[in-house]
Amino acid sequence: MKDKIALEEHFAIDQTIGDSQVYARAEVWTTLRANLLDFEQQRLEQMEEWGTAYSILSLNSPAVQAIPEAGRANDVARRANDVLAEQINRHPKRFGGFAALPMQDPELAARELERCVNELGFHGFLVNGFSQVGDADTVVYYDDPRFEEFWARAAALNKPFYMHPRDPLLTHAKVFDGAHWLTGPTWAFAAETSMHALRLLSSGLFDRHPELQMILGHFGEGIPFNVWRIDHILRKGRRGMPCERDIGDYLRENVYITTSGNFRTPTLLSTMLEVGSDRIMYSVDYPFEKHEDAARWFDRCEISENDRRKIGRDNARRLFGLA
Ligand code: GRE
Ligand code: ZN
């Protein structure tokens, strides 16, 4: 398929590139670093070669979310968003953008989001999980009441947001002690990100803002596979959960799921059975993953050509209002 749209595709700037180094062995870091900082060389070549016509780009992880001081977080977010806007202006048919936001200060975050959408033409925002706020050891999740006004302003813009992984603070997550190979994209990203997503889904956020749409990568970070059990258990007793509906209702009405970094047909088919092919979108997770691996799998996997068009392109076109 030649004209795919991909939407979990990352870049870095000087101030954030170091955050990605822990995820690369020394032999591959030189290449990963170059690919994160590059827009116009390898990135466009790889898109061309493997049939991605349009990429929505976002900053690497955790970047802004790991800068405890709100003023500095705001400076780095604005810098990254300006760098991205410049590249989008150079290649408007190839690149779109998700805003990086200083969630350390909900008012600054809302202001930067409005600037990015209204002035820079971005498609929404991408957050790398929780933010460290004030000091490196204080973590804040976005179901916190301090974000009420932020979410109202975000929902009013009518753009989706991407809940992207970061690792938990290892000082807080003893379960990874002595098993560091399970951190990062092996498992910790999915465990951390699915938990944050479930906090938002169960908080009543989507009752207050029924049009708001959350995007999850990596085939939903495990939630589709477990949603029947989640609701089965909660129907026996809601235990104070403040939302009005089943988690599965929000999953099918307020969540989009991407294929980023998880190129597996049984997983795709299971997700299609759970949420339908209208809520799944192709993504790569470049440069952490290869366009080649994503496209070789997706272009030939055994689904109908109708579903391939929807997942590869048309669902994203509809969600982002693209031509
Ligand atoms: C990502 O942001 O998607 C990512 C990382 C680090 C390793 C793998 C990965 O930030 O997919
Ligand atoms: Zn990613």
PDB file of N, CA and C and ligand atoms in Angstrom, residues 8 10 164 285, ligand 2:
ATOM      1  N   GLU A   8       2.758   7.688  14.863  1.00  0.00           N
ATOM      2  CA  GLU A   8       3.594   7.683  16.074  1.00  0.00           C
ATOM      3  C   GLU A   8       5.052   7.716  15.636  1.00  0.00           C
ATOM      4  N   HIS A  10       8.708   9.785  15.545  1.00  0.00           N
ATOM      5  CA  HIS A  10       9.358  10.694  16.494  1.00  0.00           C
ATOM      6  C   HIS A  10      10.568  11.426  15.935  1.00  0.00           C
ATOM      7  N   HIS A 164       1.336   8.531  24.932  1.00  0.00           N
ATOM      8  CA  HIS A 164       2.536   7.787  24.512  1.00  0.00           C
ATOM      9  C   HIS A 164       3.309   7.304  25.738  1.00  0.00           C
ATOM     10  N   ASP A 285       6.362   3.898  14.542  1.00  0.00           N
ATOM     11  CA  ASP A 285       7.186   4.199  15.710  1.00  0.00           C
ATOM     12  C   ASP A 285       8.636   4.453  15.277  1.00  0.00           C
TER      13      ASP A 285
HETATM   14 ZN    ZN B   2       6.758   5.870  20.152  1.00  0.00          ZN
END
